[in-house]
Phi, psi and omega in degrees: 000136175267113186272349191305313181292317179302317185294343179272358184262107181299332181290341179262346185291163180156207183255128183222154168290137180299132182287160180301328182266059184300326179295320177295323178295316178299316179296320179294321178298320176297314180297326181280352179080016179286145171281133183252127176242142176228128178237120180270114179257017183301328180263357183282135178232353183200180182303315181300319178294321178299311181298318178297319180296317178294317181300315181292311186293324184258003178063041181286148183298156177301333179280002178306130187295342177054043172222172186299319180296318179295320179297314177303310184302313183292321180290318179296318178296316180293325177297322178297333179278357182233074187299338177288336179120173184228140170239106181258124176251128176255107182270153172062042185278350188302308183295319178299314181298323179285317188274332180215069181302328180295314179291325177296316177299320179296319176300315179299322178295318178298314181295323176296321178295321177296317179299319179294316180292327176292320176302318179300335179260008180064037179241122177288128177235105184257141174232128179241123185259130178245141170095009177234162176279128183302319183291325183298325181245013178054048180261127175287157174258129182304129178090354178252143179270000000 
């Protein structure tokens, strides 16, 4: 599947399980001009670890509030600075989802809110989740109905 055209559509963006052909997705994101962010949550086990992973991966300032509202604010602001769109990949989510499902669910809610606010600005904001079962968190797989 060629994802390049799909990835430019803010109305289709949101949170998805990363598809099996992740390399094709990465190449399509490049062709579509999306800014690509990757946050490795493999060592994350709780909210503090999530915030630390985002701070490290995205180079957030030391003054970053490290709470859900601050995370939303920084991601929404950065999305506004990338009018072509964003493709955020969250790697290694399995252990976090198993050990602290509540914080993982809260993270998904924050990311969904960022995707909605980006849609309002006509900016595609994509999130691709790696390492979890799609059914457990009701995550669609990109390209599957």
